[in-house]
Amino acid sequence: MKLPFLPEVASTLGERVDALFAAVALVTGAVALAVVALLVIFALKYRRGSRADRRRAPEAVRLRIERRLEVAWIGIPMLLFSAAFAWAAALYFDHAAPPDGALEIAVVAKQWMWKLQHATGQREIDELHVPVGIPVKLVMTSQDAIHSFYIPAFRLKQDVLPGRYTVLWFTATHAGEYHLFCAEYCGTDHSRMIGRVVALDPAQFQRWLAANNAEPTMAARGEALFGALGCGGCHGPGSAVRAPPLEGLYGRPVALADGRTVTADERYLRDAILLPAKEVVAGYAPVMPSFSGQIPEGDLLDLIAYLKRVT
Ligand code: HEC
Ligand SMILES: [Cu+2]
């Protein structure tokens, strides 16, 4: 379903958002029309001086009609709105849960540009190349103000926050070029923080990757950083400090010293590096230094890509 005043739609989720929007617009539009129509009809029928029948209906008839009316005006809207809620909730949950095995791309927002890093090493600014028909998961953060990643054709918008990772995923349905906006006022040149998403057929996307592959992969850059920052001095084999091994950590549950158990996702790895005192691993001394302020966001994403890879 495509409404004529909406921008083109080019993602699986976008089509579902439009269908929901059309359904809600239809139902609320029909109710609004009915209310206005009754208003006009009654205003005309019972206008002053009209010869409409104004006698009260007999008590028994009135009670029967009123009860039916009450049941109808409670029951019908409740069913309609519950249906809209269930429909929207299902859509929301799918929107919030990237499928396993999605193609991951890192996004770093800064005043005033989008920096994008592909796992295979390609880097882009204000331009994002993605394959059609394959789920893409964006892991996003900001190195300054709050920004918002907005692709109208995909019906997607997500805040991008400093100090945090937010996630967005989509599957493009048509090859083409689509607008990319920053939808959160982020300073003087906010209005120029625009770019484009280029959706390519998978074969063309592979060709694009190959043609632009001048750099090492994110995980390889992360491995180099792991050495340069001295992480291996504690976490490497045969180190003098007792530090947990990091092999196969990603995605696993981690028991913490305070008794909680958390999953080692991107958020956990980020905090483990920048705020090590926040979540200390059970059975280890809190001796890891904080690397807060020492690792640019892009490098941190490389490091995390490496930690996700070491198995
Ligand atoms: C001085 C030694 C030392 C250095 C240097 C160090 N760490 Fe650690 N790290 C530790 C210790 C000890 C722990 C366990 C206690 C804790 O959680 O703070 C730990 C915990 C971690 C964890 C959580 C592990 C788990 O099993 O959940 C991660 C991830 C991590 N470090 C990554 C790094 C990275 C990346 C670097 C380099 C930027 C680094 N560490 C540098 C000592 C160190
Ligand atoms: Cu912005």
XYZ file of N, CA and C in Angstrom, residues 14-277:
792
model
N 9.667 -0.573 5.981
C 8.968 0.606 5.489
C 7.598 0.257 4.929
N 7.523 -0.859 4.217
C 6.238 -1.261 3.646
C 5.228 -1.565 4.750
N 5.742 -2.197 5.819
C 4.835 -2.528 6.924
C 4.420 -1.266 7.682
N 5.356 -0.313 7.827
C 5.009 0.948 8.503
C 3.919 1.664 7.715
N 4.050 1.703 6.395
C 3.059 2.389 5.566
C 1.688 1.727 5.662
N 1.684 0.376 5.703
C 0.402 -0.334 5.800
C -0.289 0.017 7.111
N 0.478 0.018 8.203
C -0.093 0.358 9.510
C -0.598 1.802 9.509
N 0.227 2.680 8.948
C -0.152 4.098 8.900
C -1.453 4.280 8.115
N -1.553 3.592 6.983
C -2.753 3.714 6.153
C -3.973 3.193 6.909
N -3.807 2.060 7.613
C -4.943 1.479 8.338
C -5.406 2.420 9.444
N -4.446 2.960 10.215
C -4.823 3.848 11.316
C -5.456 5.130 10.761
N -4.898 5.640 9.652
C -5.455 6.855 9.053
C -6.881 6.598 8.562
N -7.112 5.418 7.980
C -8.458 5.078 7.488
C -9.469 4.999 8.625
N -9.093 4.267 9.679
C -10.039 4.085 10.789
C -10.333 5.425 11.464
N -9.283 6.178 11.812
C -9.515 7.446 12.503
C -10.235 8.422 11.576
N -9.918 8.374 10.278
C -10.595 9.236 9.310
C -12.079 8.903 9.240
N -12.403 7.596 9.212
C -13.807 7.182 9.131
C -14.558 7.641 10.381
N -13.931 7.475 11.566
C -14.591 7.890 12.812
C -14.815 9.409 12.799
N -13.803 10.164 12.386
C -13.927 11.621 12.359
C -15.054 12.039 11.413
N -15.112 11.398 10.266
C -16.162 11.713 9.292
C -17.541 11.427 9.866
N -17.678 10.263 10.526
C -18.965 9.879 11.096
C -19.401 10.902 12.141
N -18.454 11.332 12.985
C -18.791 12.290 14.041
C -19.263 13.604 13.419
N -18.524 14.088 12.431
C -18.889 15.365 11.804
C -20.233 15.234 11.090
N -20.443 14.090 10.419
C -21.708 13.897 9.685
C -22.889 13.918 10.654
N -22.761 13.185 11.768
C -23.855 13.163 12.754
C -24.093 14.562 13.321
N -22.996 15.264 13.574
C -23.094 16.626 14.112
C -23.948 17.497 13.194
N -23.626 17.441 11.902
C -24.339 18.276 10.931
C -25.801 17.837 10.818
N -25.997 16.510 10.729
C -27.366 15.997 10.583
C -28.234 16.405 11.772
N -27.734 16.208 12.980
C -28.523 16.545 14.165
C -28.738 18.048 14.268
N -27.705 18.838 13.912
C -27.844 20.284 13.993
C -28.957 20.755 13.062
N -29.034 20.129 11.894
C -30.094 20.513 10.954
C -31.455 20.020 11.433
N -31.473 18.721 11.851
C -32.755 18.117 12.208
C -33.382 18.823 13.406
N -32.595 19.126 14.413
C -33.157 19.693 15.642
C -32.932 21.195 15.741
N -32.731 21.849 14.619
C -32.547 23.318 14.660
C -33.831 23.949 15.204
N -33.694 25.184 15.715
C -34.852 25.832 16.313
C -35.962 25.998 15.283
N -37.136 25.642 15.683
C -38.283 25.826 14.801
C -38.567 24.639 13.903
N -37.676 23.636 13.868
C -37.944 22.485 13.007
C -39.059 21.649 13.632
N -39.704 20.822 12.813
C -40.837 20.075 13.352
C -40.420 18.642 13.705
N -39.178 18.459 14.135
C -38.712 17.125 14.511
C -39.466 16.643 15.746
N -39.567 15.308 15.875
C -40.251 14.710 17.003
C -39.366 14.828 18.246
N -39.774 15.577 19.242
C -38.925 15.789 20.415
C -39.469 15.091 21.658
N -40.457 14.189 21.479
C -40.996 13.509 22.655
C -39.985 12.502 23.185
N -40.001 12.251 24.507
C -39.132 11.219 25.067
C -39.653 9.846 24.671
N -38.747 8.915 24.352
C -39.166 7.549 24.052
C -39.645 6.913 25.349
N -40.530 5.875 25.287
C -40.964 5.194 26.516
C -39.751 4.610 27.253
N -39.843 4.578 28.592
C -38.745 4.147 29.467
C -38.114 2.817 29.032
N -38.958 1.794 28.780
C -38.444 0.451 28.482
C -37.629 0.463 27.191
N -38.111 1.136 26.177
C -37.399 1.191 24.898
C -36.061 1.910 25.071
N -36.130 3.016 25.865
C -34.925 3.805 26.049
C -33.820 2.978 26.699
N -34.201 2.235 27.752
C -33.207 1.438 28.472
C -32.542 0.432 27.542
N -33.382 -0.247 26.715
C -32.836 -1.285 25.843
C -31.853 -0.668 24.847
N -32.231 0.454 24.248
C -31.365 1.082 23.244
C -30.097 1.614 23.888
N -30.243 2.223 25.067
C -29.068 2.783 25.721
C -28.062 1.702 26.069
N -28.551 0.529 26.537
C -27.614 -0.523 26.904
C -26.844 -0.983 25.655
N -27.567 -1.179 24.573
C -26.893 -1.620 23.335
C -25.873 -0.588 22.887
N -26.258 0.674 22.987
C -25.345 1.743 22.582
C -24.065 1.725 23.424
N -24.248 1.583 24.742
C -23.087 1.577 25.637
C -22.132 0.447 25.274
N -22.706 -0.744 25.087
C -21.869 -1.905 24.760
C -21.124 -1.639 23.453
N -21.806 -1.077 22.476
C -21.189 -0.856 21.170
C -20.068 0.187 21.274
N -20.346 1.309 21.970
C -19.304 2.348 21.922
C -18.148 2.075 22.866
N -18.291 1.090 23.745
C -17.113 0.651 24.496
C -16.417 -0.466 23.724
N -17.203 -1.411 23.240
C -16.632 -2.615 22.625
C -15.922 -2.351 21.306
N -16.578 -1.621 20.398
C -15.999 -1.473 19.053
C -14.688 -0.691 19.075
N -14.634 0.495 19.723
C -13.346 1.181 19.765
C -12.271 0.352 20.460
N -12.666 -0.395 21.514
C -11.660 -1.175 22.219
C -11.051 -2.222 21.283
N -11.899 -2.888 20.521
C -11.384 -3.883 19.579
C -10.472 -3.218 18.541
N -10.929 -2.096 17.993
C -10.149 -1.419 16.949
C -8.784 -0.981 17.484
N -8.798 -0.336 18.659
C -7.528 0.187 19.172
C -6.621 -0.932 19.656
N -7.198 -2.017 20.208
C -6.363 -3.154 20.606
C -5.705 -3.766 19.382
N -6.453 -3.840 18.291
C -5.882 -4.405 17.063
C -4.734 -3.523 16.579
N -4.941 -2.196 16.605
C -3.874 -1.291 16.171
C -2.662 -1.439 17.088
N -2.921 -1.605 18.388
C -1.816 -1.763 19.346
C -1.028 -3.036 19.050
N -1.735 -4.157 18.860
C -1.060 -5.431 18.613
C -0.236 -5.349 17.317
N -0.829 -4.762 16.308
C -0.159 -4.620 15.017
C 1.122 -3.785 15.191
N 1.008 -2.628 15.853
C 2.148 -1.746 16.041
C 3.207 -2.387 16.934
N 2.759 -3.140 17.961
C 3.716 -3.770 18.867
C 4.541 -4.815 18.117
N 3.877 -5.610 17.277
C 4.599 -6.625 16.512
C 5.653 -5.953 15.627
N 5.262 -4.859 14.994
C 6.177 -4.118 14.125
C 7.344 -3.554 14.936
N 7.022 -3.018 16.116
C 8.046 -2.417 16.962
C 9.073 -3.462 17.397
N 8.586 -4.647 17.792
C 9.521 -5.681 18.243
C 10.434 -6.118 17.093
N 9.864 -6.262 15.900
C 10.704 -6.644 14.759
C 11.720 -5.549 14.460
N 11.299 -4.305 14.591
C 12.181 -3.167 14.328
C 13.317 -3.117 15.351
N 13.043 -3.585 16.585
C 14.036 -3.470 17.650
C 14.991 -4.659 17.692
N 14.705 -5.722 16.942
C 15.522 -6.934 17.041
C 16.171 -7.271 15.703
N 17.419 -6.856 15.505
C 18.085 -7.193 14.246
C 18.212 -8.703 14.108
N 17.973 -9.264 12.924
C 18.097 -10.719 12.769
C 19.559 -11.151 12.912
N 19.748 -12.397 13.359
C 21.110 -12.935 13.458
C 21.755 -12.942 12.079
N 23.048 -12.713 12.074
C 23.777 -12.823 10.815
C 23.604 -11.624 9.907
N 23.034 -10.525 10.431
C 22.913 -9.321 9.609
C 24.311 -8.757 9.334
N 24.430 -8.081 8.221
C 25.692 -7.439 7.849
C 25.893 -6.226 8.757
N 27.007 -6.221 9.510
C 27.193 -5.131 10.472
C 27.996 -3.980 9.902
N 27.517 -2.763 10.144
C 28.232 -1.565 9.717
C 28.258 -0.603 10.905
N 29.448 -0.026 11.172
C 29.584 0.888 12.306
C 29.370 2.315 11.834
N 28.675 3.103 12.663
C 28.380 4.492 12.324
C 28.907 5.394 13.437
N 29.734 6.367 13.087
C 30.155 7.368 14.059
C 29.686 8.725 13.545
N 28.826 9.379 14.350
C 28.343 10.701 13.972
C 29.228 11.741 14.627
N 29.496 12.821 13.910
C 30.192 13.943 14.534
C 29.709 15.210 13.867
N 29.935 16.342 14.525
C 29.575 17.618 13.916
C 30.513 17.855 12.741
N 30.071 17.827 11.467
C 28.728 17.541 11.055
C 28.818 16.575 9.891
N 29.054 15.344 10.236
C 29.143 14.320 9.186
C 28.861 12.927 9.747
N 28.558 12.020 8.836
C 28.389 10.610 9.183
C 29.620 9.863 8.721
N 30.281 9.148 9.648
C 31.415 8.313 9.261
C 30.978 6.859 9.373
N 31.177 6.110 8.288
C 30.693 4.737 8.250
C 31.851 3.785 8.015
N 31.870 2.690 8.778
C 32.945 1.718 8.663
C 32.362 0.335 8.403
N 32.782 -0.258 7.291
C 32.362 -1.627 6.999
C 33.322 -2.593 7.695
N 32.795 -3.750 8.117
C 33.641 -4.736 8.805
C 34.838 -5.110 7.944
N 34.632 -5.104 6.627
C 35.701 -5.512 5.724
C 36.697 -4.378 5.457
N 36.546 -3.251 6.122
C 37.578 -2.220 6.072
C 37.219 -0.956 5.312
N 36.215 -1.022 4.431
C 35.858 0.174 3.666
C 35.333 1.255 4.601
N 35.748 2.496 4.326
C 35.252 3.621 5.117
C 34.592 4.620 4.208
N 33.506 5.203 4.687
C 32.788 6.175 3.869
C 32.408 7.367 4.731
N 32.190 8.491 4.076
C 31.689 9.676 4.773
C 30.436 10.169 4.055
N 29.357 10.319 4.813
C 28.080 10.820 4.286
C 27.541 9.986 3.131
N 28.010 8.761 3.026
C 27.540 7.899 1.959
C 27.608 6.480 2.470
N 26.516 5.758 2.334
C 26.494 4.394 2.850
C 26.047 3.451 1.743
N 26.929 2.534 1.365
C 26.575 1.531 0.368
C 26.103 0.274 1.074
N 24.940 -0.222 0.669
C 24.391 -1.436 1.276
C 23.854 -2.341 0.171
N 23.806 -3.651 0.449
C 23.227 -4.570 -0.539
C 21.705 -4.626 -0.422
N 21.036 -4.874 -1.522
C 19.582 -5.073 -1.520
C 19.286 -6.498 -1.059
N 18.243 -6.685 -0.255
C 17.777 -8.031 0.092
C 18.530 -8.700 1.224
N 19.526 -8.022 1.803
C 20.295 -8.605 2.900
C 20.127 -7.693 4.119
N 19.774 -8.279 5.285
C 19.610 -7.430 6.469
C 20.925 -6.736 6.844
N 20.835 -5.455 7.144
C 22.005 -4.661 7.530
C 21.759 -4.141 8.943
N 22.763 -4.324 9.819
C 22.640 -3.838 11.196
C 23.648 -2.725 11.414
N 23.172 -1.556 11.845
C 24.056 -0.435 12.115
C 24.285 -0.331 13.616
N 25.564 -0.279 14.016
C 25.899 -0.011 15.419
C 26.416 1.413 15.456
N 25.701 2.302 16.158
C 25.935 3.726 15.989
C 26.330 4.403 17.293
N 27.231 5.387 17.184
C 27.553 6.221 18.332
C 27.961 7.594 17.829
N 28.047 8.543 18.769
C 28.417 9.905 18.400
C 29.673 10.296 19.153
N 30.525 11.113 18.519
C 31.688 11.556 19.279
C 31.499 12.973 19.830
N 30.304 13.551 19.649
C 30.038 14.840 20.306
C 28.571 14.957 20.722
N 27.780 15.706 19.964
C 26.393 15.970 20.364
C 25.484 14.776 20.050
N 24.209 14.931 20.365
C 23.217 13.932 19.982
C 22.823 14.176 18.529
N 22.908 13.149 17.714
C 22.456 13.224 16.331
C 21.326 12.205 16.156
N 20.735 12.175 14.993
C 19.695 11.187 14.739
C 19.793 10.715 13.296
N 19.905 9.406 13.136
C 20.105 8.793 11.823
C 18.739 8.554 11.192
N 18.486 9.201 10.076
C 17.132 9.214 9.528
C 17.145 8.895 8.039
N 16.519 7.802 7.652
C 16.371 7.443 6.238
C 14.872 7.372 5.939
N 14.290 8.462 5.394
C 12.833 8.471 5.175
C 12.354 7.303 4.309
N 13.104 6.938 3.279
C 12.637 5.885 2.374
C 12.584 4.527 3.077
N 13.333 4.383 4.166
C 13.299 3.126 4.926
C 12.356 3.243 6.125
N 11.774 4.434 6.334
C 10.891 4.704 7.466
C 11.623 4.416 8.779
N 12.875 4.863 8.876
C 13.693 4.585 10.045
C 14.302 5.857 10.593
N 14.298 5.973 11.909
C 14.946 7.101 12.555
C 15.408 6.646 13.929
N 16.647 6.914 14.270
C 17.156 6.485 15.579
C 18.157 7.505 16.088
N 18.014 7.907 17.347
C 18.986 8.812 17.957
C 20.351 8.153 18.018
N 21.385 8.980 17.850
C 22.768 8.524 17.928
C 23.404 9.317 19.064
N 23.793 8.609 20.137
C 24.138 9.279 21.386
C 25.609 9.132 21.723
N 26.217 10.190 22.288
C 27.591 10.045 22.755
C 27.628 9.084 23.943
N 28.676 8.256 24.014
C 28.848 7.371 25.164
C 27.977 6.137 25.151
N 27.301 5.884 24.037
C 26.379 4.753 23.989
C 26.302 4.200 22.583
N 25.954 2.932 22.455
C 25.680 2.367 21.136
C 24.183 2.219 20.969
N 23.662 2.720 19.852
C 22.287 2.408 19.501
C 22.329 1.624 18.199
N 21.267 0.862 17.969
C 21.267 -0.077 16.854
C 20.062 0.188 15.957
N 20.264 -0.002 14.681
C 19.197 0.176 13.707
C 19.404 -0.917 12.663
N 18.330 -1.504 12.175
C 18.543 -2.487 11.109
C 17.471 -2.341 10.048
N 17.812 -2.795 8.841
C 16.866 -2.713 7.736
C 17.263 -3.707 6.655
N 16.316 -4.028 5.803
C 16.618 -4.770 4.579
C 16.105 -3.918 3.422
N 17.001 -3.444 2.584
C 16.594 -2.626 1.439
C 15.892 -3.515 0.421
N 14.853 -2.976 -0.212
C 14.098 -3.793 -1.164
C 14.333 -3.393 -2.620
N 14.772 -2.158 -2.856
C 14.998 -1.715 -4.234
C 16.349 -1.038 -4.348
N 17.081 -1.345 -5.413
C 18.325 -0.628 -5.668
C 17.985 0.835 -5.928
N 18.874 1.722 -5.475
C 18.621 3.142 -5.699
C 19.366 3.991 -4.686
N 19.183 5.293 -4.808
C 19.819 6.224 -3.868
C 18.756 6.884 -3.007
N 19.003 6.930 -1.714
C 18.006 7.462 -0.786
C 18.627 8.513 0.115
N 17.801 9.462 0.556
C 18.287 10.517 1.438
C 18.682 9.965 2.796
N 19.759 10.529 3.340
C 20.142 10.273 4.722
C 20.221 11.633 5.413
N 19.448 11.798 6.492
C 19.442 13.085 7.197
C 19.884 12.903 8.642
N 20.331 14.011 9.233
C 20.425 14.074 10.688
C 19.131 14.730 11.147
N 18.381 14.050 12.024
C 17.066 14.548 12.413
C 17.047 15.099 13.832
N 18.221 15.462 14.352
C 18.276 16.039 15.693
C 19.171 17.252 15.603
N 18.638 18.419 15.989
C 19.437 19.637 15.864
C 20.747 19.476 16.639
N 21.878 19.601 15.934
C 23.152 19.253 16.559
C 24.185 20.356 16.383
N 23.743 21.588 16.141
C 24.692 22.693 16.058
C 24.574 23.433 14.740
N 25.483 24.384 14.558
C 25.409 25.317 13.434
C 25.097 24.672 12.087
N 25.876 23.641 11.734
C 25.741 23.069 10.397
C 24.875 21.818 10.354
N 23.979 21.718 11.328
C 23.077 20.562 11.378
C 22.397 20.306 10.032
N 21.932 21.394 9.398
C 21.167 21.223 8.164
C 22.040 20.713 7.024
N 23.354 20.767 7.209
C 24.220 20.248 6.146
C 24.702 18.835 6.436
N 24.205 18.259 7.521
C 24.624 16.907 7.891
C 23.757 15.915 7.137
N 23.907 15.920 5.838
C 23.066 15.076 5.000
C 23.949 14.180 4.143
N 23.387 13.090 3.726
C 24.150 12.175 2.902
C 23.210 11.314 2.103
N 23.729 10.178 1.614
C 22.821 9.305 0.878
C 23.149 7.849 1.153
N 22.115 7.049 1.048
C 22.272 5.609 1.161
C 22.154 5.057 -0.251
N 23.147 4.292 -0.654
C 23.131 3.719 -1.993
C 22.894 2.212 -1.862
N 21.715 1.771 -2.269
C 21.403 0.344 -2.213
C 21.761 -0.287 -3.561
N 22.590 -1.328 -3.504
C 23.067 -1.988 -4.730
C 22.634 -3.445 -4.736
N 22.455 -4.007 -5.936
C 22.215 -5.441 -6.018
C 23.425 -6.155 -5.424
N 23.194 -7.325 -4.753
C 24.290 -7.984 -4.038
C 25.564 -8.142 -4.868
N 25.433 -8.524 -6.122
C 26.638 -8.718 -6.942
C 27.363 -7.389 -7.137
N 26.586 -6.346 -7.384
C 27.172 -5.012 -7.552
C 27.810 -4.547 -6.258
N 27.176 -4.889 -5.135
C 27.715 -4.505 -3.829
C 29.069 -5.172 -3.614
N 29.158 -6.465 -3.971
C 30.441 -7.172 -3.846
C 31.499 -6.477 -4.682
N 31.107 -6.055 -5.872
C 32.058 -5.356 -6.743
C 32.485 -4.036 -6.118
N 31.532 -3.349 -5.515
C 31.848 -2.076 -4.859
C 32.833 -2.306 -3.715
N 32.578 -3.378 -2.915
C 33.484 -3.695 -1.805
C 34.889 -3.953 -2.335
N 34.954 -4.779 -3.382
C 36.263 -5.152 -3.926
C 36.992 -3.927 -4.464
N 36.256 -3.045 -5.123
C 36.884 -1.877 -5.743
C 37.395 -0.892 -4.701
N 36.834 -0.919 -3.499
C 37.210 0.070 -2.491
C 38.033 -0.512 -1.345
N 38.461 -1.755 -1.519
C 39.119 -2.402 -0.391
C 40.598 -2.080 -0.314
N 40.908 -0.852 0.099
C 42.304 -0.455 0.198
C 42.839 -0.635 1.605
N 41.929 -0.866 2.576
C 42.369 -0.823 3.965
C 42.223 -2.179 4.641
N 42.915 -2.392 5.787
C 42.697 -3.640 6.530
C 41.284 -3.674 7.101
N 40.824 -4.864 7.462
C 39.485 -5.001 8.033
C 39.437 -4.316 9.394
N 38.217 -4.072 9.882
C 38.070 -3.460 11.208
C 38.737 -4.328 12.269
N 38.527 -5.650 12.179
C 39.106 -6.537 13.189
C 40.646 -6.474 13.152
N 41.222 -6.354 11.947
C 42.687 -6.279 11.843
C 43.198 -4.972 12.448
N 42.481 -3.875 12.183
C 42.867 -2.602 12.797
C 42.731 -2.688 14.315
N 41.682 -3.395 14.754
C 41.465 -3.571 16.189
C 42.583 -4.380 16.828
N 43.045 -5.382 16.108
C 44.133 -6.218 16.645
C 45.397 -5.379 16.827
N 45.677 -4.516 15.839
C 46.846 -3.636 15.943
C 46.699 -2.697 17.150
N 45.484 -2.159 17.334
C 45.238 -1.272 18.480
C 45.401 -2.024 19.798
N 44.921 -3.263 19.818
C 45.025 -4.104 21.007
C 46.488 -4.202 21.442
N 47.373 -4.333 20.447
C 48.806 -4.369 20.750
C 49.316 -3.002 21.161
N 48.951 -1.966 20.385
C 49.500 -0.622 20.617
C 49.061 -0.061 21.964
N 47.849 -0.407 22.417
C 47.343 0.134 23.681
C 47.804 -0.691 24.884
N 48.493 -1.793 24.616
C 49.022 -2.601 25.706
C 48.014 -3.527 26.354
N 46.908 -3.796 25.694
C 45.896 -4.702 26.265
C 46.489 -6.098 26.426
N 47.272 -6.498 25.433
C 47.847 -7.837 25.437
C 48.785 -8.056 26.625
N 49.349 -6.962 27.146
C 50.243 -7.063 28.301
C 49.560 -7.722 29.490
N 48.275 -7.509 29.636
C 47.532 -8.149 30.727
C 46.701 -9.328 30.224
N 46.056 -9.131 29.060
C 45.117 -10.150 28.587
C 45.783 -11.231 27.745
N 47.029 -10.992 27.330
C 47.717 -11.962 26.490
C 48.141 -13.180 27.299
N 48.542 -14.248 26.601
C 49.001 -15.444 27.310
C 50.310 -15.142 28.062
N 50.467 -15.721 29.238
C 51.712 -15.606 29.986
C 51.949 -14.218 30.570
N 50.869 -13.402 30.766
C 51.093 -12.085 31.366
C 51.194 -12.231 32.878
N 51.846 -11.250 33.520
C 52.040 -11.319 34.965
C 50.757 -10.963 35.710
N 49.897 -10.112 35.067
C 48.636 -9.722 35.711
C 47.590 -10.798 35.455
N 46.776 -11.088 36.467
C 45.711 -12.063 36.244
C 44.505 -11.345 35.640
N 44.321 -11.495 34.341
C 43.202 -10.854 33.638
C 42.450 -11.918 32.855
N 41.139 -11.757 32.698
C 40.360 -12.805 32.012
C 40.764 -12.925 30.543
N 40.787 -14.142 30.011
C 41.034 -14.304 28.582
C 39.850 -13.752 27.798
N 40.091 -13.165 26.643
C 39.008 -12.510 25.909
C 38.509 -13.341 24.727
N 39.061 -14.538 24.537
C 38.638 -15.381 23.422
C 37.193 -15.802 23.599
N 36.418 -15.638 22.553
C 35.032 -16.125 22.566
C 34.142 -15.435 23.577
N 34.561 -14.245 24.031
C 33.783 -13.531 25.054
C 32.462 -12.997 24.508
N 32.489 -12.494 23.272
C 31.314 -11.809 22.716
C 30.082 -12.709 22.697
N 28.983 -12.184 23.210
C 27.727 -12.918 23.178
C 27.533 -13.858 24.351
N 28.606 -14.052 25.155
C 28.508 -14.980 26.284
C 27.997 -14.264 27.525
N 27.355 -14.999 28.458
C 27.029 -14.364 29.744
C 28.291 -14.231 30.597
N 28.414 -13.108 31.306
C 29.578 -12.875 32.163
C 29.104 -12.708 33.600
N 29.677 -13.484 34.533
C 29.350 -13.330 35.949
C 30.182 -12.189 36.510
N 29.511 -11.250 37.182
C 30.209 -10.083 37.722
C 30.449 -10.241 39.221
N 31.414 -9.439 39.716
C 31.771 -9.518 41.134
C 30.592 -9.151 42.032
N 29.681 -8.293 41.532
C 28.545 -7.892 42.379
C 27.385 -8.879 42.303
N 27.620 -10.035 41.678
C 26.601 -11.082 41.676
C 25.703 -11.080 40.451
N 25.700 -9.973 39.682
C 24.858 -9.932 38.488
C 25.502 -10.730 37.360
N 24.698 -11.106 36.393
C 25.225 -11.723 35.177
C 24.766 -10.875 34.001
N 25.690 -10.490 33.130
C 25.312 -9.684 31.966
C 25.823 -10.366 30.705
N 25.216 -10.018 29.573
C 25.664 -10.570 28.305
C 26.739 -9.664 27.721
N 27.796 -10.271 27.200
C 28.903 -9.495 26.640
C 28.540 -9.023 25.237
N 27.753 -7.939 25.168
C 27.413 -7.345 23.866
C 28.310 -6.127 23.626
N 28.009 -5.364 22.588
C 28.834 -4.199 22.269
C 28.882 -3.221 23.450
N 27.732 -3.036 24.069
C 27.634 -2.106 25.198
C 28.570 -2.543 26.320
N 28.562 -3.849 26.618
C 29.393 -4.364 27.702
C 30.879 -4.187 27.385
N 31.266 -4.533 26.161
C 32.683 -4.427 25.788
C 33.139 -2.971 25.872
N 32.288 -2.067 25.370
C 32.616 -0.637 25.421
C 32.864 -0.193 26.861
N 31.924 -0.533 27.755
C 32.055 -0.115 29.149
C 33.230 -0.802 29.827
N 33.512 -2.067 29.442
C 34.633 -2.781 30.053
C 35.941 -2.046 29.770
N 36.017 -1.397 28.609
C 37.252 -0.712 28.223
C 37.291 0.711 28.792
N 36.150 1.423 28.736
C 36.146 2.834 29.155
C 35.867 2.996 30.652
N 35.052 2.102 31.217
C 34.647 2.225 32.629
C 34.836 0.886 33.333
N 36.079 0.395 33.411
C 36.275 -0.974 33.917
C 35.759 -1.179 35.341
N 35.683 -0.110 36.151
C 35.236 -0.286 37.538
C 33.728 -0.522 37.617
